[in-house]
Amino acid sequence: MMSLFTLQYFRITMSNIRIGVLGAGVVGVTTALELQKEYPSASLTIIADKFGQETTSDGAAGIFRPASSFCGPTEDISRQWINDSYYYYEDIRKSAEAAHAGVIQMSGYILSSINKDIVQNHYLEKLLPLFRRATEEELSLYPGNWRYGTFYTTLVTECRKFLPWGMHRFEEAGGQVKNKLLSSFNDVSGDFDIVVNCLGLGAKYLCSDHNMVPIRGQVLKVNAPWIKTFLYGDFDTYIIPGIEAATLGGCRNYDSYDLRVNRHDTASILERCTALVPSLKKASIIREWVGLRPHRSPVRVEAENINGLKVVHNYGHGGYGVTSAPGTAKHAVQLVKEMHSARSKL
Ligand SMILES: Cc1cc2nc3c(=O)[nH]c(=O)nc-3n(C[C@H](O)[C@H](O)[C@H](O)COP(=O)(O)OP(=O)(O)OC[C@H]3O[C@@H](n4cnc5c(N)ncnc54)[C@H](O)[C@@H]3O)c2cc1C
């Protein structure tokens, strides 16, 4: 238990601290906001070479749906991240900010014709307000030989809205923003007491982390406001309605760095999604987009001293960064506190 004196001392030292958040994707923005909440008078700066629509986060459909294989260092920590993230977005959804932040509630089906494990999810079954097996009748609602299915109610966070909303809040509360391409941690070492590394795939290079692997994904953003239900079929086929567009996907190309739109992927996505929902043939394509999921197993949230610079890592969220960012941000802030208080006592 902290004494009143220690608590007071801790508050004073934290108010003087200079913290750099490296990266302005969903992980960087949620981390910066979480730091600001905990330490409103600290000096906080986000540094990145890409913002908003230039980030990987921008193209994500943003559905809150961790894969069962998503993992942190332990099962308990992974579950904590997921639960914390869910309640973070749920609080926004219930607030007057929901539309500006791009957070909406969404229900839909996970369907499979081949494997019952695909439709289960140990993270979500106890967390979501509604999570149940689909009935035989429901399995016949969509073309295809669906044998297994789950219906649930979750959240969708559209980063095209959430990132500008988060950046605006950060700056409004006194946060600084710097556009800079970093080639090493030395580039920021004199400027901050602690930095939080939210560089996504960029961390592969700055940390020489061979466990970081890009998993390429391609999606189509379409205008289909009549689609109100999310749907997942086999082989990475998904339809996720959003606020500004519906996202049709997809593919997962492990260890691929190819950022070009591939016309064969486009054709395959359209064929699979229109087979599931024929009315999508009438949807106009707004844009085609490719992103590289910054995959690492486990996701890295840990403290490290790099040549005298205190670094808290927060990267490697793979295909589940929107889903898990607020939870890992909370964990990263805890590590910042521990690292700084250890330093202050020296
Ligand atoms: C097709 C597709 C669909 C997806 N759908 C979903 C979904 O429905 N739900 C979900 O939860 N997740 C989804 N994801 C995953 C999600 O997009 C990622 O997990 C998430 O965007 C990772 O966020 P990030 O902040 O770590 O990385 P990024 O968004 O890539 O941000 C990295 C930041 O670091 C900066 N940076 C990197 N290197 C440097 C450097 N050297 N110097 C300066 N700045 C640097 C960049 O400029 C950027 O600001 C999807 C991904 C793809 C590709």
mmCIF file of C-alpha atoms and ligand atoms in Angstrom:
data_model
loop_
_atom_site.group_PDB
_atom_site.id
_atom_site.type_symbol
_atom_site.label_atom_id
_atom_site.label_comp_id
_atom_site.label_asym_id
_atom_site.label_seq_id
_atom_site.Cartn_x
_atom_site.Cartn_y
_atom_site.Cartn_z
ATOM 1 C CA MET A 1 0.000 0.000 0.000
ATOM 2 C CA MET A 2 1.459 3.438 -0.948
ATOM 3 C CA SER A 3 1.732 5.987 1.889
ATOM 4 C CA LEU A 4 0.231 9.454 1.361
ATOM 5 C CA PHE A 5 3.764 10.866 1.121
ATOM 6 C CA THR A 6 4.850 8.363 -1.539
ATOM 7 C CA LEU A 7 1.656 8.962 -3.503
ATOM 8 C CA GLN A 8 2.191 12.719 -3.399
ATOM 9 C CA TYR A 9 5.853 12.329 -4.398
ATOM 10 C CA PHE A 10 4.868 9.981 -7.221
ATOM 11 C CA ARG A 11 2.296 12.505 -8.547
ATOM 12 C CA ILE A 12 4.820 15.351 -8.504
ATOM 13 C CA THR A 13 7.520 13.360 -10.320
ATOM 14 C CA MET A 14 4.996 12.043 -12.872
ATOM 15 C CA SER A 15 3.875 15.600 -13.626
ATOM 16 C CA ASN A 16 7.441 16.521 -14.623
ATOM 17 C CA ILE A 17 8.023 13.473 -16.741
ATOM 18 C CA ARG A 18 8.502 13.756 -20.515
ATOM 19 C CA ILE A 19 6.983 10.803 -22.340
ATOM 20 C CA GLY A 20 7.229 10.084 -26.058
ATOM 21 C CA VAL A 21 4.701 7.812 -27.744
ATOM 22 C CA LEU A 22 6.230 6.439 -30.931
ATOM 23 C CA GLY A 23 3.561 5.631 -33.519
ATOM 24 C CA ALA A 24 0.170 7.141 -34.362
ATOM 25 C CA GLY A 25 -1.866 4.071 -35.319
ATOM 26 C CA VAL A 26 -4.621 2.754 -33.065
ATOM 27 C CA VAL A 27 -2.029 1.435 -30.588
ATOM 28 C CA GLY A 28 -0.149 4.752 -30.349
ATOM 29 C CA VAL A 29 -3.301 6.865 -30.109
ATOM 30 C CA THR A 30 -4.972 4.729 -27.410
ATOM 31 C CA THR A 31 -1.689 4.607 -25.469
ATOM 32 C CA ALA A 32 -1.257 8.392 -25.649
ATOM 33 C CA LEU A 33 -4.852 8.946 -24.460
ATOM 34 C CA GLU A 34 -4.427 6.470 -21.619
ATOM 35 C CA LEU A 35 -1.198 8.179 -20.501
ATOM 36 C CA GLN A 36 -2.915 11.555 -20.633
ATOM 37 C CA LYS A 37 -5.782 10.243 -18.501
ATOM 38 C CA GLU A 38 -3.383 8.972 -15.840
ATOM 39 C CA TYR A 39 -0.969 11.946 -15.972
ATOM 40 C CA PRO A 40 -2.761 15.044 -17.232
ATOM 41 C CA SER A 41 0.159 17.326 -16.413
ATOM 42 C CA ALA A 42 2.986 15.216 -17.886
ATOM 43 C CA SER A 43 4.605 16.397 -21.124
ATOM 44 C CA LEU A 44 3.369 13.997 -23.812
ATOM 45 C CA THR A 45 4.398 13.855 -27.469
ATOM 46 C CA ILE A 46 3.308 11.503 -30.265
ATOM 47 C CA ILE A 47 6.033 10.991 -32.878
ATOM 48 C CA ALA A 48 5.350 9.201 -36.167
ATOM 49 C CA ASP A 49 6.026 9.432 -39.869
ATOM 50 C CA LYS A 50 2.433 8.495 -40.805
ATOM 51 C CA PHE A 51 -0.885 9.624 -39.399
ATOM 52 C CA GLY A 52 -4.596 8.936 -39.924
ATOM 53 C CA GLN A 53 -5.349 7.580 -43.378
ATOM 54 C CA GLU A 54 -1.699 6.649 -44.030
ATOM 55 C CA THR A 55 -1.607 4.073 -41.204
ATOM 56 C CA THR A 56 -2.458 0.368 -41.282
ATOM 57 C CA SER A 57 -5.092 1.012 -38.633
ATOM 58 C CA ASP A 58 -7.079 3.208 -41.029
ATOM 59 C CA GLY A 59 -8.009 0.336 -43.379
ATOM 60 C CA ALA A 60 -9.014 -2.185 -40.712
ATOM 61 C CA ALA A 61 -12.705 -3.059 -40.596
ATOM 62 C CA GLY A 62 -12.391 -2.560 -36.853
ATOM 63 C CA ILE A 63 -14.550 -5.398 -35.634
ATOM 64 C CA PHE A 64 -13.993 -6.375 -32.004
ATOM 65 C CA ARG A 65 -13.157 -10.024 -32.566
ATOM 66 C CA PRO A 66 -9.907 -11.486 -31.259
ATOM 67 C CA ALA A 67 -8.984 -14.832 -32.795
ATOM 68 C CA SER A 68 -8.776 -17.648 -30.265
ATOM 69 C CA SER A 69 -5.073 -17.811 -31.139
ATOM 70 C CA PHE A 70 -4.464 -14.149 -30.177
ATOM 71 C CA CYS A 71 -2.041 -14.132 -27.270
ATOM 72 C CA GLY A 72 -0.035 -12.105 -24.834
ATOM 73 C CA PRO A 73 2.571 -13.567 -22.483
ATOM 74 C CA THR A 74 -0.019 -15.523 -20.415
ATOM 75 C CA GLU A 75 -3.648 -16.520 -20.870
ATOM 76 C CA ASP A 76 -4.699 -14.303 -17.931
ATOM 77 C CA ILE A 77 -2.943 -11.241 -19.365
ATOM 78 C CA SER A 78 -4.405 -11.821 -22.834
ATOM 79 C CA ARG A 79 -7.894 -12.062 -21.370
ATOM 80 C CA GLN A 80 -7.322 -8.927 -19.291
ATOM 81 C CA TRP A 81 -6.263 -7.007 -22.433
ATOM 82 C CA ILE A 82 -9.355 -8.160 -24.306
ATOM 83 C CA ASN A 83 -11.752 -7.413 -21.452
ATOM 84 C CA ASP A 84 -10.228 -3.971 -20.783
ATOM 85 C CA SER A 85 -10.437 -3.134 -24.481
ATOM 86 C CA TYR A 86 -14.055 -4.179 -24.747
ATOM 87 C CA TYR A 87 -15.144 -2.009 -21.817
ATOM 88 C CA TYR A 88 -13.077 0.917 -23.149
ATOM 89 C CA TYR A 89 -14.973 0.882 -26.468
ATOM 90 C CA GLU A 90 -18.272 0.035 -24.788
ATOM 91 C CA ASP A 91 -17.940 3.138 -22.589
ATOM 92 C CA ILE A 92 -17.433 5.255 -25.718
ATOM 93 C CA ARG A 93 -20.374 3.562 -27.457
ATOM 94 C CA LYS A 94 -22.649 4.429 -24.553
ATOM 95 C CA SER A 95 -21.492 8.064 -24.528
ATOM 96 C CA ALA A 96 -22.447 11.075 -26.630
ATOM 97 C CA GLU A 97 -19.041 10.746 -28.349
ATOM 98 C CA ALA A 98 -19.881 7.426 -30.086
ATOM 99 C CA ALA A 99 -20.649 8.811 -33.551
ATOM 100 C CA HIS A 100 -17.565 11.061 -33.649
ATOM 101 C CA ALA A 101 -15.330 8.286 -32.352
ATOM 102 C CA GLY A 102 -16.742 5.802 -34.873
ATOM 103 C CA VAL A 103 -17.839 3.174 -32.339
ATOM 104 C CA ILE A 104 -21.023 1.235 -33.091
ATOM 105 C CA GLN A 105 -22.734 -1.932 -31.911
ATOM 106 C CA MET A 106 -23.012 -4.710 -34.476
ATOM 107 C CA SER A 107 -24.477 -8.217 -34.542
ATOM 108 C CA GLY A 108 -23.771 -11.010 -36.952
ATOM 109 C CA TYR A 109 -22.850 -14.570 -37.765
ATOM 110 C CA ILE A 110 -19.661 -16.601 -37.879
ATOM 111 C CA LEU A 111 -20.367 -19.491 -40.263
ATOM 112 C CA SER A 112 -18.421 -22.561 -41.280
ATOM 113 C CA SER A 113 -19.142 -25.557 -43.454
ATOM 114 C CA ILE A 114 -16.025 -27.425 -42.357
ATOM 115 C CA ASN A 115 -15.110 -27.038 -38.681
ATOM 116 C CA LYS A 116 -17.045 -26.298 -35.495
ATOM 117 C CA ASP A 117 -13.959 -24.833 -33.745
ATOM 118 C CA ILE A 118 -13.910 -21.940 -36.224
ATOM 119 C CA VAL A 119 -17.183 -20.573 -34.871
ATOM 120 C CA GLN A 120 -16.191 -20.713 -31.195
ATOM 121 C CA ASN A 121 -14.301 -18.061 -29.292
ATOM 122 C CA HIS A 122 -13.182 -18.461 -25.691
ATOM 123 C CA TYR A 123 -12.537 -14.730 -25.289
ATOM 124 C CA LEU A 124 -15.955 -13.600 -26.434
ATOM 125 C CA GLU A 125 -18.394 -16.211 -25.162
ATOM 126 C CA LYS A 126 -18.449 -14.856 -21.617
ATOM 127 C CA LEU A 127 -17.675 -11.222 -22.427
ATOM 128 C CA LEU A 128 -20.263 -10.159 -24.989
ATOM 129 C CA PRO A 129 -23.871 -9.372 -24.093
ATOM 130 C CA LEU A 130 -25.046 -11.949 -26.622
ATOM 131 C CA PHE A 131 -23.104 -14.985 -27.835
ATOM 132 C CA ARG A 132 -24.911 -18.162 -28.835
ATOM 133 C CA ARG A 133 -25.008 -21.004 -31.339
ATOM 134 C CA ALA A 134 -26.869 -20.264 -34.536
ATOM 135 C CA THR A 135 -30.010 -22.351 -35.047
ATOM 136 C CA GLU A 136 -30.587 -24.635 -38.063
ATOM 137 C CA GLU A 137 -32.994 -22.020 -39.417
ATOM 138 C CA GLU A 138 -30.367 -19.310 -39.140
ATOM 139 C CA LEU A 139 -27.772 -21.457 -40.919
ATOM 140 C CA SER A 140 -30.082 -21.520 -43.928
ATOM 141 C CA LEU A 141 -30.449 -17.725 -44.058
ATOM 142 C CA TYR A 142 -27.363 -17.418 -46.272
ATOM 143 C CA PRO A 143 -26.442 -19.355 -49.436
ATOM 144 C CA GLY A 144 -23.859 -22.071 -48.740
ATOM 145 C CA ASN A 145 -23.780 -25.405 -47.015
ATOM 146 C CA TRP A 146 -23.318 -23.981 -43.504
ATOM 147 C CA ARG A 147 -23.098 -26.647 -40.811
ATOM 148 C CA TYR A 148 -21.811 -24.637 -37.844
ATOM 149 C CA GLY A 149 -22.552 -21.113 -36.736
ATOM 150 C CA THR A 150 -22.472 -18.580 -33.923
ATOM 151 C CA PHE A 151 -24.483 -15.401 -33.573
ATOM 152 C CA TYR A 152 -23.184 -12.572 -31.430
ATOM 153 C CA THR A 153 -23.356 -8.859 -30.680
ATOM 154 C CA THR A 154 -20.060 -6.991 -30.624
ATOM 155 C CA LEU A 155 -18.591 -3.572 -31.484
ATOM 156 C CA VAL A 156 -17.070 -2.050 -34.600
ATOM 157 C CA THR A 157 -14.627 0.856 -34.305
ATOM 158 C CA GLU A 158 -13.989 2.612 -37.595
ATOM 159 C CA CYS A 159 -10.448 4.000 -37.395
ATOM 160 C CA ARG A 160 -11.126 6.534 -40.140
ATOM 161 C CA LYS A 161 -13.171 8.274 -37.441
ATOM 162 C CA PHE A 162 -11.503 7.005 -34.281
ATOM 163 C CA LEU A 163 -7.929 8.136 -35.103
ATOM 164 C CA PRO A 164 -8.784 11.795 -35.877
ATOM 165 C CA TRP A 165 -11.135 11.843 -32.881
ATOM 166 C CA GLY A 166 -8.394 10.493 -30.603
ATOM 167 C CA MET A 167 -5.703 12.820 -32.007
ATOM 168 C CA HIS A 168 -8.004 15.802 -31.562
ATOM 169 C CA ARG A 169 -8.670 14.917 -27.920
ATOM 170 C CA PHE A 170 -4.956 14.387 -27.323
ATOM 171 C CA GLU A 171 -3.976 17.771 -28.767
ATOM 172 C CA GLU A 172 -6.877 19.571 -27.135
ATOM 173 C CA ALA A 173 -5.626 18.338 -23.753
ATOM 174 C CA GLY A 174 -2.139 19.734 -24.442
ATOM 175 C CA GLY A 175 -0.430 16.774 -26.168
ATOM 176 C CA GLN A 176 2.243 17.549 -28.776
ATOM 177 C CA VAL A 177 2.540 15.867 -32.176
ATOM 178 C CA LYS A 178 5.713 15.543 -34.235
ATOM 179 C CA ASN A 179 6.131 14.166 -37.757
ATOM 180 C CA LYS A 180 9.461 12.354 -37.912
ATOM 181 C CA LEU A 181 10.880 9.171 -39.420
ATOM 182 C CA LEU A 182 12.944 7.338 -36.779
ATOM 183 C CA SER A 183 15.870 5.164 -37.721
ATOM 184 C CA SER A 184 16.809 4.206 -34.165
ATOM 185 C CA PHE A 185 15.848 4.861 -30.545
ATOM 186 C CA ASN A 186 18.900 7.164 -30.358
ATOM 187 C CA ASP A 187 16.882 9.657 -32.450
ATOM 188 C CA VAL A 188 14.707 10.377 -29.374
ATOM 189 C CA SER A 189 16.963 9.469 -26.455
ATOM 190 C CA GLY A 190 17.765 13.021 -25.260
ATOM 191 C CA ASP A 191 14.188 14.270 -25.592
ATOM 192 C CA PHE A 192 12.270 11.996 -23.211
ATOM 193 C CA ASP A 193 12.487 10.266 -19.844
ATOM 194 C CA ILE A 194 10.523 7.298 -21.185
ATOM 195 C CA VAL A 195 9.229 6.326 -24.613
ATOM 196 C CA VAL A 196 6.446 3.892 -25.459
ATOM 197 C CA ASN A 197 7.132 1.985 -28.645
ATOM 198 C CA CYS A 198 3.873 1.630 -30.631
ATOM 199 C CA LEU A 199 5.534 1.406 -34.047
ATOM 200 C CA GLY A 200 3.613 -1.617 -35.353
ATOM 201 C CA LEU A 201 5.611 -3.240 -38.135
ATOM 202 C CA GLY A 202 8.199 -0.446 -37.764
ATOM 203 C CA ALA A 203 9.248 -2.092 -34.480
ATOM 204 C CA LYS A 204 10.611 -5.004 -36.510
ATOM 205 C CA TYR A 205 13.402 -2.738 -37.693
ATOM 206 C CA LEU A 206 14.005 -0.503 -34.656
ATOM 207 C CA CYS A 207 14.120 -3.520 -32.325
ATOM 208 C CA SER A 208 15.697 -5.958 -34.810
ATOM 209 C CA ASP A 209 12.801 -8.218 -33.811
ATOM 210 C CA HIS A 210 12.795 -11.295 -36.043
ATOM 211 C CA ASN A 211 9.518 -12.475 -34.481
ATOM 212 C CA MET A 212 7.661 -9.657 -36.209
ATOM 213 C CA VAL A 213 6.028 -10.874 -39.416
ATOM 214 C CA PRO A 214 3.751 -8.998 -41.825
ATOM 215 C CA ILE A 215 0.526 -10.769 -42.710
ATOM 216 C CA ARG A 216 -0.783 -9.115 -45.835
ATOM 217 C CA GLY A 217 -4.495 -8.412 -46.156
ATOM 218 C CA GLN A 218 -6.586 -6.919 -48.927
ATOM 219 C CA VAL A 219 -10.093 -5.533 -48.553
ATOM 220 C CA LEU A 220 -12.681 -3.668 -50.601
ATOM 221 C CA LYS A 221 -14.580 -0.758 -49.075
ATOM 222 C CA VAL A 222 -18.052 -0.669 -50.637
ATOM 223 C CA ASN A 223 -21.155 1.418 -50.433
ATOM 224 C CA ALA A 224 -23.820 -0.978 -49.147
ATOM 225 C CA PRO A 225 -25.871 0.787 -46.470
ATOM 226 C CA TRP A 226 -28.563 -1.904 -46.642
ATOM 227 C CA ILE A 227 -26.208 -4.476 -45.065
ATOM 228 C CA LYS A 228 -26.726 -4.324 -41.299
ATOM 229 C CA THR A 229 -25.265 -7.662 -40.147
ATOM 230 C CA PHE A 230 -21.645 -8.811 -40.099
ATOM 231 C CA LEU A 231 -20.880 -12.176 -41.664
ATOM 232 C CA TYR A 232 -17.842 -14.421 -41.642
ATOM 233 C CA GLY A 233 -17.654 -17.483 -43.885
ATOM 234 C CA ASP A 234 -14.857 -19.985 -44.467
ATOM 235 C CA PHE A 235 -11.468 -19.075 -45.960
ATOM 236 C CA ASP A 236 -11.190 -15.496 -44.761
ATOM 237 C CA THR A 237 -14.447 -14.365 -46.268
ATOM 238 C CA TYR A 238 -16.045 -11.496 -44.380
ATOM 239 C CA ILE A 239 -18.552 -8.679 -44.742
ATOM 240 C CA ILE A 240 -18.417 -6.048 -42.021
ATOM 241 C CA PRO A 241 -20.743 -3.046 -42.167
ATOM 242 C CA GLY A 242 -19.338 0.233 -40.857
ATOM 243 C CA ILE A 243 -20.427 3.858 -40.604
ATOM 244 C CA GLU A 244 -18.960 5.183 -43.859
ATOM 245 C CA ALA A 245 -18.500 1.919 -45.780
ATOM 246 C CA ALA A 246 -18.822 -1.839 -45.525
ATOM 247 C CA THR A 247 -15.587 -3.839 -45.627
ATOM 248 C CA LEU A 248 -15.381 -6.958 -47.801
ATOM 249 C CA GLY A 249 -12.483 -9.343 -47.334
ATOM 250 C CA GLY A 250 -10.177 -10.871 -47.435
ATOM 251 C CA CYS A 251 -6.926 -12.768 -47.406
ATOM 252 C CA ARG A 252 -3.952 -13.495 -45.146
ATOM 253 C CA ASN A 253 -0.579 -13.769 -46.848
ATOM 254 C CA TYR A 254 2.016 -14.716 -44.247
ATOM 255 C CA ASP A 255 5.409 -12.983 -44.565
ATOM 256 C CA SER A 256 4.276 -10.948 -47.575
ATOM 257 C CA TYR A 257 5.435 -7.337 -47.889
ATOM 258 C CA ASP A 258 3.419 -6.649 -51.057
ATOM 259 C CA LEU A 259 1.423 -3.441 -50.584
ATOM 260 C CA ARG A 260 0.009 -3.453 -54.122
ATOM 261 C CA VAL A 261 -3.684 -4.127 -54.751
ATOM 262 C CA ASN A 262 -3.894 -7.499 -56.470
ATOM 263 C CA ARG A 263 -6.685 -7.892 -59.042
ATOM 264 C CA HIS A 264 -6.902 -11.652 -58.405
ATOM 265 C CA ASP A 265 -7.539 -10.938 -54.714
ATOM 266 C CA THR A 266 -10.197 -8.386 -55.687
ATOM 267 C CA ALA A 267 -11.916 -10.941 -57.945
ATOM 268 C CA SER A 268 -11.745 -13.629 -55.279
ATOM 269 C CA ILE A 269 -13.139 -11.339 -52.541
ATOM 270 C CA LEU A 270 -16.017 -10.239 -54.774
ATOM 271 C CA GLU A 271 -16.810 -13.816 -55.803
ATOM 272 C CA ARG A 272 -16.845 -15.121 -52.222
ATOM 273 C CA CYS A 273 -18.748 -12.177 -50.691
ATOM 274 C CA THR A 274 -21.413 -12.005 -53.400
ATOM 275 C CA ALA A 275 -21.922 -15.771 -53.115
ATOM 276 C CA LEU A 276 -22.747 -15.178 -49.434
ATOM 277 C CA VAL A 277 -24.815 -12.012 -50.002
ATOM 278 C CA PRO A 278 -25.877 -11.694 -53.685
ATOM 279 C CA SER A 279 -27.179 -8.117 -53.207
ATOM 280 C CA LEU A 280 -23.555 -6.980 -52.865
ATOM 281 C CA LYS A 281 -23.310 -7.276 -56.677
ATOM 282 C CA LYS A 282 -25.068 -3.891 -56.683
ATOM 283 C CA ALA A 283 -22.657 -2.260 -54.225
ATOM 284 C CA SER A 284 -20.263 0.312 -55.681
ATOM 285 C CA ILE A 285 -16.599 -0.046 -54.756
ATOM 286 C CA ILE A 286 -15.307 3.010 -52.902
ATOM 287 C CA ARG A 287 -11.702 1.840 -52.673
ATOM 288 C CA GLU A 288 -9.456 -1.209 -52.645
ATOM 289 C CA TRP A 289 -6.885 -1.360 -49.894
ATOM 290 C CA VAL A 290 -3.934 -3.474 -48.803
ATOM 291 C CA GLY A 291 -2.395 -3.485 -45.309
ATOM 292 C CA LEU A 292 0.280 -5.483 -43.535
ATOM 293 C CA ARG A 293 -0.873 -6.852 -40.183
ATOM 294 C CA PRO A 294 2.008 -6.420 -37.685
ATOM 295 C CA HIS A 295 1.999 -9.972 -36.329
ATOM 296 C CA ARG A 296 3.938 -11.238 -33.322
ATOM 297 C CA SER A 297 3.154 -14.130 -31.042
ATOM 298 C CA PRO A 298 3.015 -13.172 -28.266
ATOM 299 C CA VAL A 299 2.164 -9.486 -28.662
ATOM 300 C CA ARG A 300 4.987 -7.591 -26.942
ATOM 301 C CA VAL A 301 4.143 -5.359 -23.975
ATOM 302 C CA GLU A 302 7.279 -5.133 -21.870
ATOM 303 C CA ALA A 303 9.859 -2.739 -20.483
ATOM 304 C CA GLU A 304 13.447 -2.561 -21.672
ATOM 305 C CA ASN A 305 16.419 -0.277 -21.122
ATOM 306 C CA ILE A 306 17.991 0.501 -24.515
ATOM 307 C CA ASN A 307 21.344 2.274 -24.210
ATOM 308 C CA GLY A 308 20.136 4.191 -21.145
ATOM 309 C CA LEU A 309 16.705 5.046 -22.628
ATOM 310 C CA LYS A 310 13.650 3.660 -20.783
ATOM 311 C CA VAL A 311 11.441 1.992 -23.368
ATOM 312 C CA VAL A 312 8.047 0.331 -22.895
ATOM 313 C CA HIS A 313 7.193 -1.787 -25.928
ATOM 314 C CA ASN A 314 3.612 -2.104 -27.135
ATOM 315 C CA TYR A 315 3.535 -3.725 -30.575
ATOM 316 C CA GLY A 316 2.789 -6.856 -32.598
ATOM 317 C CA HIS A 317 -1.036 -6.857 -32.470
ATOM 318 C CA GLY A 318 -1.338 -8.630 -35.855
ATOM 319 C CA GLY A 319 -4.900 -8.814 -37.182
ATOM 320 C CA TYR A 320 -6.368 -7.720 -33.829
ATOM 321 C CA GLY A 321 -4.930 -4.287 -33.098
ATOM 322 C CA VAL A 322 -8.226 -2.418 -33.009
ATOM 323 C CA THR A 323 -9.637 -5.159 -30.798
ATOM 324 C CA SER A 324 -6.801 -5.201 -28.281
ATOM 325 C CA ALA A 325 -5.133 -1.743 -28.365
ATOM 326 C CA PRO A 326 -6.898 -0.108 -25.360
ATOM 327 C CA GLY A 327 -6.122 -3.124 -23.171
ATOM 328 C CA THR A 328 -2.438 -3.291 -24.073
ATOM 329 C CA ALA A 329 -2.296 0.509 -23.693
ATOM 330 C CA LYS A 330 -3.487 0.200 -20.107
ATOM 331 C CA HIS A 331 -0.834 -2.446 -19.452
ATOM 332 C CA ALA A 332 1.866 -0.276 -21.075
ATOM 333 C CA VAL A 333 0.903 2.679 -18.844
ATOM 334 C CA GLN A 334 1.296 0.439 -15.790
ATOM 335 C CA LEU A 335 4.813 -0.446 -16.984
ATOM 336 C CA VAL A 336 5.614 3.247 -17.504
ATOM 337 C CA LYS A 337 4.590 3.911 -13.887
ATOM 338 C CA GLU A 338 6.717 1.055 -12.570
ATOM 339 C CA MET A 339 9.715 2.020 -14.665
ATOM 340 C CA HIS A 340 9.520 5.655 -13.676
ATOM 341 C CA SER A 341 9.030 5.031 -9.969
ATOM 342 C CA ALA A 342 12.007 2.613 -9.981
ATOM 343 C CA ARG A 343 14.084 5.354 -11.627
ATOM 344 C CA SER A 344 12.897 8.056 -9.217
ATOM 345 C CA LYS A 345 14.021 6.014 -6.210
ATOM 346 C CA LEU A 346 17.589 5.613 -7.516
HETATM 347 C C1 LIG B 1 -6.997 -6.048 -44.095
HETATM 348 C C2 LIG B 1 -6.920 -5.803 -42.622
HETATM 349 C C3 LIG B 1 -8.084 -5.848 -41.857
HETATM 350 C C4 LIG B 1 -8.013 -5.673 -40.463
HETATM 351 N N1 LIG B 1 -9.174 -5.727 -39.743
HETATM 352 C C5 LIG B 1 -9.115 -5.641 -38.380
HETATM 353 C C6 LIG B 1 -10.307 -5.738 -37.599
HETATM 354 O O1 LIG B 1 -11.423 -5.867 -38.121
HETATM 355 N N2 LIG B 1 -10.182 -5.704 -36.243
HETATM 356 C C7 LIG B 1 -8.972 -5.544 -35.625
HETATM 357 O O2 LIG B 1 -8.923 -5.546 -34.385
HETATM 358 N N3 LIG B 1 -7.847 -5.413 -36.350
HETATM 359 C C8 LIG B 1 -7.881 -5.481 -37.701
HETATM 360 N N4 LIG B 1 -6.734 -5.384 -38.443
HETATM 361 C C9 LIG B 1 -5.449 -5.250 -37.739
HETATM 362 C C10 LIG B 1 -5.129 -3.828 -37.381
HETATM 363 O O3 LIG B 1 -5.215 -3.018 -38.524
HETATM 364 C C11 LIG B 1 -3.705 -3.740 -36.788
HETATM 365 O O4 LIG B 1 -3.533 -4.676 -35.762
HETATM 366 C C12 LIG B 1 -3.478 -2.352 -36.219
HETATM 367 O O5 LIG B 1 -3.738 -1.378 -37.204
HETATM 368 C C13 LIG B 1 -2.054 -2.202 -35.690
HETATM 369 O O6 LIG B 1 -1.965 -0.902 -35.178
HETATM 370 P P1 LIG B 1 -0.567 -0.231 -34.859
HETATM 371 O O7 LIG B 1 -0.872 1.077 -34.222
HETATM 372 O O8 LIG B 1 0.291 -1.201 -34.139
HETATM 373 O O9 LIG B 1 0.128 -0.046 -36.278
HETATM 374 P P2 LIG B 1 -0.041 1.070 -37.466
HETATM 375 O O10 LIG B 1 -1.456 1.450 -37.675
HETATM 376 O O11 LIG B 1 0.692 0.477 -38.589
HETATM 377 O O12 LIG B 1 0.732 2.303 -36.886
HETATM 378 C C14 LIG B 1 2.135 2.309 -36.761
HETATM 379 C C15 LIG B 1 2.591 3.731 -36.509
HETATM 380 O O13 LIG B 1 4.005 3.700 -36.288
HETATM 381 C C16 LIG B 1 4.619 4.655 -37.144
HETATM 382 N N5 LIG B 1 5.972 4.204 -37.481
HETATM 383 C C17 LIG B 1 6.390 2.962 -37.808
HETATM 384 N N6 LIG B 1 7.724 2.964 -38.032
HETATM 385 C C18 LIG B 1 8.144 4.242 -37.843
HETATM 386 C C19 LIG B 1 9.419 4.879 -37.899
HETATM 387 N N7 LIG B 1 10.531 4.207 -38.213
HETATM 388 N N8 LIG B 1 9.503 6.202 -37.621
HETATM 389 C C20 LIG B 1 8.395 6.915 -37.284
HETATM 390 N N9 LIG B 1 7.158 6.349 -37.207
HETATM 391 C C21 LIG B 1 7.046 5.033 -37.496
HETATM 392 C C22 LIG B 1 3.713 4.744 -38.351
HETATM 393 O O14 LIG B 1 3.955 5.953 -39.033
HETATM 394 C C23 LIG B 1 2.350 4.676 -37.684
HETATM 395 O O15 LIG B 1 2.000 5.957 -37.210
HETATM 396 C C24 LIG B 1 -6.763 -5.468 -39.832
HETATM 397 C C25 LIG B 1 -5.615 -5.367 -40.607
HETATM 398 C C26 LIG B 1 -5.668 -5.533 -41.980
HETATM 399 C C27 LIG B 1 -4.423 -5.422 -42.797
#
